[in-house]
Short mmCIF file of C-alpha atoms in Angstrom, two decimals:
data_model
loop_
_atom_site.label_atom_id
_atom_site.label_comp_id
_atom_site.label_asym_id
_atom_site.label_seq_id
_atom_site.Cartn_x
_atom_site.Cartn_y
_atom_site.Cartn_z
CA UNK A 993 -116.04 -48.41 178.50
CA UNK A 994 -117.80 -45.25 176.96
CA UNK A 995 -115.38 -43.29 174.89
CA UNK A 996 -116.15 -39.77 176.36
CA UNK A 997 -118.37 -37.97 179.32
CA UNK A 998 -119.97 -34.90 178.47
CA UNK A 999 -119.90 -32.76 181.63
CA UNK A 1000 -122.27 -29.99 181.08
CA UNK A 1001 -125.39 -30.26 178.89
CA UNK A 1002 -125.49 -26.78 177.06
CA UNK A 1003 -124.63 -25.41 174.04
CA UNK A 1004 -120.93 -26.54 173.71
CA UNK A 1005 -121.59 -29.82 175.29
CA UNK A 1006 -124.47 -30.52 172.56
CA UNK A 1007 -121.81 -29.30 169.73
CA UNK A 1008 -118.96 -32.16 171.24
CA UNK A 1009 -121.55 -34.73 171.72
CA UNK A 1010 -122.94 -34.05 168.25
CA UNK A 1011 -118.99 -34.53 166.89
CA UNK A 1012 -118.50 -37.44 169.03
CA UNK A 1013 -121.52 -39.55 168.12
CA UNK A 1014 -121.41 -38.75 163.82
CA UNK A 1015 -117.50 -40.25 164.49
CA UNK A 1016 -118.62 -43.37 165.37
CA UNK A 1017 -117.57 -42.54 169.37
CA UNK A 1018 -119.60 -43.56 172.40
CA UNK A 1019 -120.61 -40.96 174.46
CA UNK A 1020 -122.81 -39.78 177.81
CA UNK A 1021 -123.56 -36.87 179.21
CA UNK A 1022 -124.38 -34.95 182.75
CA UNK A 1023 -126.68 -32.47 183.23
CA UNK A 1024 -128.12 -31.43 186.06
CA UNK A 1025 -130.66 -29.46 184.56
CA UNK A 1026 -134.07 -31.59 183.53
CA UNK A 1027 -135.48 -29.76 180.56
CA UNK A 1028 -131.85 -30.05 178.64
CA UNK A 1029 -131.72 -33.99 179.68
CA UNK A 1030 -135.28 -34.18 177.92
CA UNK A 1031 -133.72 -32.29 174.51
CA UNK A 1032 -130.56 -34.03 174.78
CA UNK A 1033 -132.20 -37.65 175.28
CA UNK A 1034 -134.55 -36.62 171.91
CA UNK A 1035 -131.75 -34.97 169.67
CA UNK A 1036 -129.35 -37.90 170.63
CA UNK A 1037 -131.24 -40.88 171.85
CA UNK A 1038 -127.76 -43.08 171.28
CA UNK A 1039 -126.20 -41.00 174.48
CA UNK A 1040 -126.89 -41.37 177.77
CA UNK A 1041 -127.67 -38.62 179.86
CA UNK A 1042 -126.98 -38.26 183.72
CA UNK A 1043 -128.12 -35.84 186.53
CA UNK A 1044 -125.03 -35.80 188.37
CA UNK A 1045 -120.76 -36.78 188.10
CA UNK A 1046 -121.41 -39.06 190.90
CA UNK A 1047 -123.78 -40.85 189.20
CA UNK A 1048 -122.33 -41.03 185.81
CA UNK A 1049 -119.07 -41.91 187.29
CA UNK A 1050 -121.02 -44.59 189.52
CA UNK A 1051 -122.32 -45.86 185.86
CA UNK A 1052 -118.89 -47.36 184.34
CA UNK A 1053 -115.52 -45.62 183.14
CA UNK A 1054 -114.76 -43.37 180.45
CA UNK A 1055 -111.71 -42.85 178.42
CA UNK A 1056 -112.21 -39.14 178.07
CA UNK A 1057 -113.95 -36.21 180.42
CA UNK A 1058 -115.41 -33.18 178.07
CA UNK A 1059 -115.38 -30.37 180.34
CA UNK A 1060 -118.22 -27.99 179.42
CA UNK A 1061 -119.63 -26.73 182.51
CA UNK A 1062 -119.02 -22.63 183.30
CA UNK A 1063 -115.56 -21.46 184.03
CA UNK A 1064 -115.57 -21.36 187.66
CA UNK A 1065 -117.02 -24.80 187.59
CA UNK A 1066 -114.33 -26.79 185.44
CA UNK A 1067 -111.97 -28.18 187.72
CA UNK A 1068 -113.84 -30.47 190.27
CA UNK A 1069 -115.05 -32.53 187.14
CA UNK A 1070 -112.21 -32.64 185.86
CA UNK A 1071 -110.32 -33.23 188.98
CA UNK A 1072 -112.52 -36.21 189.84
CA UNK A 1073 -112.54 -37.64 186.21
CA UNK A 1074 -108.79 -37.95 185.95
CA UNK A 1075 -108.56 -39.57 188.99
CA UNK A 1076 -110.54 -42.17 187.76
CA UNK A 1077 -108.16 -42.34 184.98
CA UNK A 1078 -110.27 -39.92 182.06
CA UNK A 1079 -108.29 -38.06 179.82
CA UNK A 1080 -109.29 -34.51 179.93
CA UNK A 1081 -110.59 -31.81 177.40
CA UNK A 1082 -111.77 -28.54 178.88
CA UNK A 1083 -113.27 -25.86 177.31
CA UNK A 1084 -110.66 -22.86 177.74
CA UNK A 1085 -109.96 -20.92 179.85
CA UNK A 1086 -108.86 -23.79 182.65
CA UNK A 1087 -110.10 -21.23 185.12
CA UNK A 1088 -111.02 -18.24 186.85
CA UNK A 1089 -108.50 -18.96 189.48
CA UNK A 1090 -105.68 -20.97 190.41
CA UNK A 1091 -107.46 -23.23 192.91
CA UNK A 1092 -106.91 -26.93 192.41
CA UNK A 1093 -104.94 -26.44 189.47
CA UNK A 1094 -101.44 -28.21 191.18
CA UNK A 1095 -104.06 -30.94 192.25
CA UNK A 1096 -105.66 -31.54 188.92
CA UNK A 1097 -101.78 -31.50 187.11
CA UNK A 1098 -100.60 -34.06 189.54
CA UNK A 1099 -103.71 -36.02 188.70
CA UNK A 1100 -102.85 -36.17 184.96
CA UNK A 1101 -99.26 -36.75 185.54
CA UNK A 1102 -99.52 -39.28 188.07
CA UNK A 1103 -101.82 -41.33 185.44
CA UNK A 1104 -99.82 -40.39 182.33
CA UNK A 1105 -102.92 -38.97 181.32
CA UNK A 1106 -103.38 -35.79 178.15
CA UNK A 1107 -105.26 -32.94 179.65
CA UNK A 1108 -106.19 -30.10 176.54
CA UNK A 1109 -107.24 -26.80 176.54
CA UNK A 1110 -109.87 -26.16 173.21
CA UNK A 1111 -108.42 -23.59 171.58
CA UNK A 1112 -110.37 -24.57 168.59
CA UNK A 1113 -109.52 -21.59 166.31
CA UNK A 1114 -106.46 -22.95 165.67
CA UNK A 1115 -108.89 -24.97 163.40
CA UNK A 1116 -110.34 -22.03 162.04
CA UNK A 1117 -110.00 -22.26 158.05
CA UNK A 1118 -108.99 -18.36 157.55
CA UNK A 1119 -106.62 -18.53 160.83
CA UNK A 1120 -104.69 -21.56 159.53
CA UNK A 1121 -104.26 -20.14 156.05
CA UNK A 1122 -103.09 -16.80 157.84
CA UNK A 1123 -100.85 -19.00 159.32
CA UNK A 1124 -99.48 -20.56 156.61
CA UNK A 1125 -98.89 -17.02 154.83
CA UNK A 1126 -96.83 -15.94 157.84
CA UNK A 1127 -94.59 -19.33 157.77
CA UNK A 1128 -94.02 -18.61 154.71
CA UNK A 1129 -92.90 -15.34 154.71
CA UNK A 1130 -95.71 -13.43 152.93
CA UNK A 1131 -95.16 -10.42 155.59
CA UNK A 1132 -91.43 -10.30 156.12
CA UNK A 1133 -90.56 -9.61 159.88
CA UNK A 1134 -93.87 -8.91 161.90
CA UNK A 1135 -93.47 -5.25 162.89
CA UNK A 1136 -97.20 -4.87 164.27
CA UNK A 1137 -100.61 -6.76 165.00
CA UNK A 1138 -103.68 -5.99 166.38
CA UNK A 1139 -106.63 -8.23 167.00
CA UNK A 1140 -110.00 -6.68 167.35
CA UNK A 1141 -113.07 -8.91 168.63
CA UNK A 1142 -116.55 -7.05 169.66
CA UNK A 1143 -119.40 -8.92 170.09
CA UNK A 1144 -123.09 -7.79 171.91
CA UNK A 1145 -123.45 -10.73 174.68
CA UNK A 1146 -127.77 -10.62 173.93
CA UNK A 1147 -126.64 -11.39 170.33
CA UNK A 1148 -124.61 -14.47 171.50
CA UNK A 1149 -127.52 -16.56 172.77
CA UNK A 1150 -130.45 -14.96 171.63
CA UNK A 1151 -132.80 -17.77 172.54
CA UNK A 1152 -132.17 -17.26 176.40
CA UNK A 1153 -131.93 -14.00 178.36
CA UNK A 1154 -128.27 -13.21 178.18
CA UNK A 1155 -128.87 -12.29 181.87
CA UNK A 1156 -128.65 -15.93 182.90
CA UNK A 1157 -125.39 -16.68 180.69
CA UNK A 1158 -122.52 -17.43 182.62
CA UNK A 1159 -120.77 -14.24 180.75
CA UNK A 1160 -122.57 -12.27 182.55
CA UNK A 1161 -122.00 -13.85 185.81
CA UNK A 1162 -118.93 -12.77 187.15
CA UNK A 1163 -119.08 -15.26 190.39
CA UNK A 1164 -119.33 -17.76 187.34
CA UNK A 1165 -116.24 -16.95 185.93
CA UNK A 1166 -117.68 -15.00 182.95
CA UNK A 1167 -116.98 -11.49 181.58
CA UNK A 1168 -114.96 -11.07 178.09
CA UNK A 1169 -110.82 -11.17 179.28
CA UNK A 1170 -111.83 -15.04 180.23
CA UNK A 1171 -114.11 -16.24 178.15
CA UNK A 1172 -112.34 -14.75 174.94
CA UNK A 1173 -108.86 -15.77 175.65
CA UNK A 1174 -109.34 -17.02 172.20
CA UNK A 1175 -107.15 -13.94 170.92
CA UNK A 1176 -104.63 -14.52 172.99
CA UNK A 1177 -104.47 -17.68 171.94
CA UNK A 1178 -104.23 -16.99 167.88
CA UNK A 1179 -102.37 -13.88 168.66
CA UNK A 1180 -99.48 -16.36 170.38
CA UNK A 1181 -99.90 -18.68 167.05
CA UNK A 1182 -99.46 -16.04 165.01
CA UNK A 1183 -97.11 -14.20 165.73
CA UNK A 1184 -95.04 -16.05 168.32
CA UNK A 1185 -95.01 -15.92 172.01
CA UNK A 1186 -95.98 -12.43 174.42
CA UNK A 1187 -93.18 -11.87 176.01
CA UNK A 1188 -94.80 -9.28 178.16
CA UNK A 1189 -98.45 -7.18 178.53
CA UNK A 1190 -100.81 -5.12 180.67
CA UNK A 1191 -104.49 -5.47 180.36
CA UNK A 1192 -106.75 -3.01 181.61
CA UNK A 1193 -110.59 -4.17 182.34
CA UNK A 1194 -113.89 -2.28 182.86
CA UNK A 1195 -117.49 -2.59 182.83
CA UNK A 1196 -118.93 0.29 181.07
CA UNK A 1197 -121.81 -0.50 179.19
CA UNK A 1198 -125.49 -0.30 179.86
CA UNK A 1199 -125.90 -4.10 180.18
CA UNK A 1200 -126.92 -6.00 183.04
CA UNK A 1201 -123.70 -7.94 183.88
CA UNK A 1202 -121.39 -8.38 186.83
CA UNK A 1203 -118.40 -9.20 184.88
CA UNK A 1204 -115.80 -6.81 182.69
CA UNK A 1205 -117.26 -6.37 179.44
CA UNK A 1206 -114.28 -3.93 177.75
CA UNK A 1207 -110.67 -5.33 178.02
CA UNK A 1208 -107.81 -3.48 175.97
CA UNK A 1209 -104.19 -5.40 176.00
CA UNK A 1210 -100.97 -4.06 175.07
CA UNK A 1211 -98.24 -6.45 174.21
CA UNK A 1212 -94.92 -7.18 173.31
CA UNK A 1213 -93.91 -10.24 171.28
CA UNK A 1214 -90.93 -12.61 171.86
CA UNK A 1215 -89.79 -11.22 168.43
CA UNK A 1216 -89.80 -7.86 169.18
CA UNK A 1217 -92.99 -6.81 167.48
CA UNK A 1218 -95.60 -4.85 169.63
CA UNK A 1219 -99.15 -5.22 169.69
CA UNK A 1220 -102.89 -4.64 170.77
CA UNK A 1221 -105.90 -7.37 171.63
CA UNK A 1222 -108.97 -5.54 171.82
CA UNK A 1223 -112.04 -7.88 173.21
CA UNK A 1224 -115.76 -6.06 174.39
CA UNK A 1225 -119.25 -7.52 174.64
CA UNK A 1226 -121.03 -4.14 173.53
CA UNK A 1227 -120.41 -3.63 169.60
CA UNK A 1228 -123.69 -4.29 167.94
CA UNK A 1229 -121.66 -5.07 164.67
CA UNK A 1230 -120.15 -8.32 165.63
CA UNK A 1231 -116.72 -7.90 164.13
CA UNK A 1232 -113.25 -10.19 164.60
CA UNK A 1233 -110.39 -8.75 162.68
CA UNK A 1234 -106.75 -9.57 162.65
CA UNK A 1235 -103.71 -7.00 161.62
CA UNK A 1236 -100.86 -7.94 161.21
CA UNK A 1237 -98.08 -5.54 159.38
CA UNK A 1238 -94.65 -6.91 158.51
CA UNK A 1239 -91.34 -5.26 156.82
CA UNK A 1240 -92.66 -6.80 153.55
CA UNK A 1241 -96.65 -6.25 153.62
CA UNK A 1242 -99.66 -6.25 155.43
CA UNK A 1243 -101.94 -9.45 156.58
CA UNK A 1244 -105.81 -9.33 157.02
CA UNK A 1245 -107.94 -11.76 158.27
CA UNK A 1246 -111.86 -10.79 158.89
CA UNK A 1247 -113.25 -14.21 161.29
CA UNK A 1248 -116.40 -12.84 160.92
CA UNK A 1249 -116.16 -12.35 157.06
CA UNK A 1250 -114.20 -15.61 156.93
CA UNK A 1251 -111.65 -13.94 154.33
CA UNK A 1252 -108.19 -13.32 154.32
CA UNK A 1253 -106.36 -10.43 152.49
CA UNK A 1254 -102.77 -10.11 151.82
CA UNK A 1255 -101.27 -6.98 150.31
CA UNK A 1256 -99.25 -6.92 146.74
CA UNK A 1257 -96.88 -3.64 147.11
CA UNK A 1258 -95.55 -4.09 143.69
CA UNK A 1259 -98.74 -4.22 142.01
CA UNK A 1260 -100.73 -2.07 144.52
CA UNK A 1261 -104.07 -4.74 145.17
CA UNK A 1262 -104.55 -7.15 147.88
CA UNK A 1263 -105.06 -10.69 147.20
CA UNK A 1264 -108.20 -12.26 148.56
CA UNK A 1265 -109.01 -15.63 149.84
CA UNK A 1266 -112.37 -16.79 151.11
CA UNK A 1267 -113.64 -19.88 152.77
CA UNK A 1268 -117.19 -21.36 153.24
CA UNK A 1269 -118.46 -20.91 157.13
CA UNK A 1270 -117.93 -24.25 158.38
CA UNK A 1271 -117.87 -23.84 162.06
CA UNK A 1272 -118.69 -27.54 163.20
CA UNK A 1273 -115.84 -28.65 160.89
CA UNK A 1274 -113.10 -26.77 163.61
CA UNK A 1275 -114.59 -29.06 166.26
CA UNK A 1276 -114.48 -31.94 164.64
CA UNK A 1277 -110.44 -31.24 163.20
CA UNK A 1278 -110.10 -30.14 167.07
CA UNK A 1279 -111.71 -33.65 168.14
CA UNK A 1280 -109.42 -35.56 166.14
CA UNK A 1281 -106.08 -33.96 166.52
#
């Protein structure tokens, strides 16, 4: 039995097949596409590359199913891989919709199979260490936090026009509420669970997408604390920022600048840590947790 099934042969699929063949894993792939079943087959001749589910499922039985196809495409793969008894890892979010989700839980349940969502900054070097600063109490009682993310979609695959990206689709399940849930996610692990929210989206730039590409997020922590999530597709200066201010101090953590700054009232400075971009190494702590 191969150890995992790639579904989806693009960038993220490449990344988890790369991490699953250097640890010593078995692992195939679908993709329909022709020209990315040529690169594939040359970058990793050990891996096994099909056109279709049908036929990879046709081919033997997997212990895992990668899902790594476009949003609005992840749960009849992974619908039809658990019920042939495949573990399931899909790249978040599990949706654009609720269709076939009951279908695809009773799958996993029925099977006593694990089905994951990859939130794989949890993995993220300057997130856990934020992390670990809040556990311990370096902020007192979280008052405040904002996360900030801004990214120009033509910067995010700049080898293809970002035209064809699925962001940009929005009958694809693109547009930047979905695919950077991310912030939700890290806001959550920071600072405890949203309680409650209201997200406003728009599509107001000059680019030539279907989907939202501005989303602004108020919310309201379990804890008490209130806070903002701020995600676009338009700022040419690629910045992700967190902000979190606490009865005790104040917590900064620049993703992009992979640093993390916590301030020192009594002495009046912020301490600084910084960490080496290692942005494979999340996947691979991801894969084996």
């Amino acid at each position: 039995m191969i150890t995992a099934l790639v579904v989806g042969g693009g960038s993220i699929g490449k990344r988890h097949l790369k991490n699953l063949l250097a640890s010593g894993r078995s692992a195939a792939v679908v993709e329909p596409r022709e020209d990315r079943r040529a690169e594939i087959a040359s970058r990793f001749p050990a891996a096994r590359s099909f056109a279709s589910l049908e036929e990879a499922l046709a081919a033997g039985g997997y212990e895992a199913g990668f899902i790594c196809v476009p949003t609005a495409y992840h749960v009849p793969p992974a619908l039809a891989l658990a019920r042939a008894g495949a573990h399931i890892f899909m790249e978040k979010p599990v949706s654009h919709s609720l269709d076939g989700i009951p279908e695809l839980l009773e799958a996993l349940a029925s099977r006593g199979l694990v089905g994951v969502t990859g939130f794989c900054m949890r993995f993220f070097q300057p997130l856990r260490k934020a992390r670990a600063l809040l556990e311990a109490g370096a902020v007192g009682r979280i008052v405040t936090a904002r996360s900030f993310t801004g990214v120009y979609l033509p910067d995010w695959h700049p080898y293809e026009d970002y035209r064809s990206f699925y962001m940009a689709k929005k009958e694809q399940g693109g547009g930047v509420l979905l695919d950077e849930c991310h912030a939700f996610d890290w806001m959550q692990w920071l600072c405890g669970p949203i309680e409650g929210l209201c997200s406003v989206v728009a599509t107001l730039s000059d680019l030539e997408v279907t989907t939202d590409d501005v989303c602004e997020t108020i919310v309201r922590f379990q804890g008490g604390a209130l806070g903002s999530i701020h995600l676009d597709m338009v700022d040419r200066s690629a910045r992700s920022e967190v902000e979190i201010i606490g009865t005790a101090s104040t917590l900064l953590v620049d993703l992009e600048g992979h640093t993390v700054r916590l301030y020192d009232h009594a002495a009046r400075k912020w301490e600084t840590w910084s960490f080496e971009p290692a942005y494979d190494r999340m996947y691979v702590d991801e894969l084996e947790h």
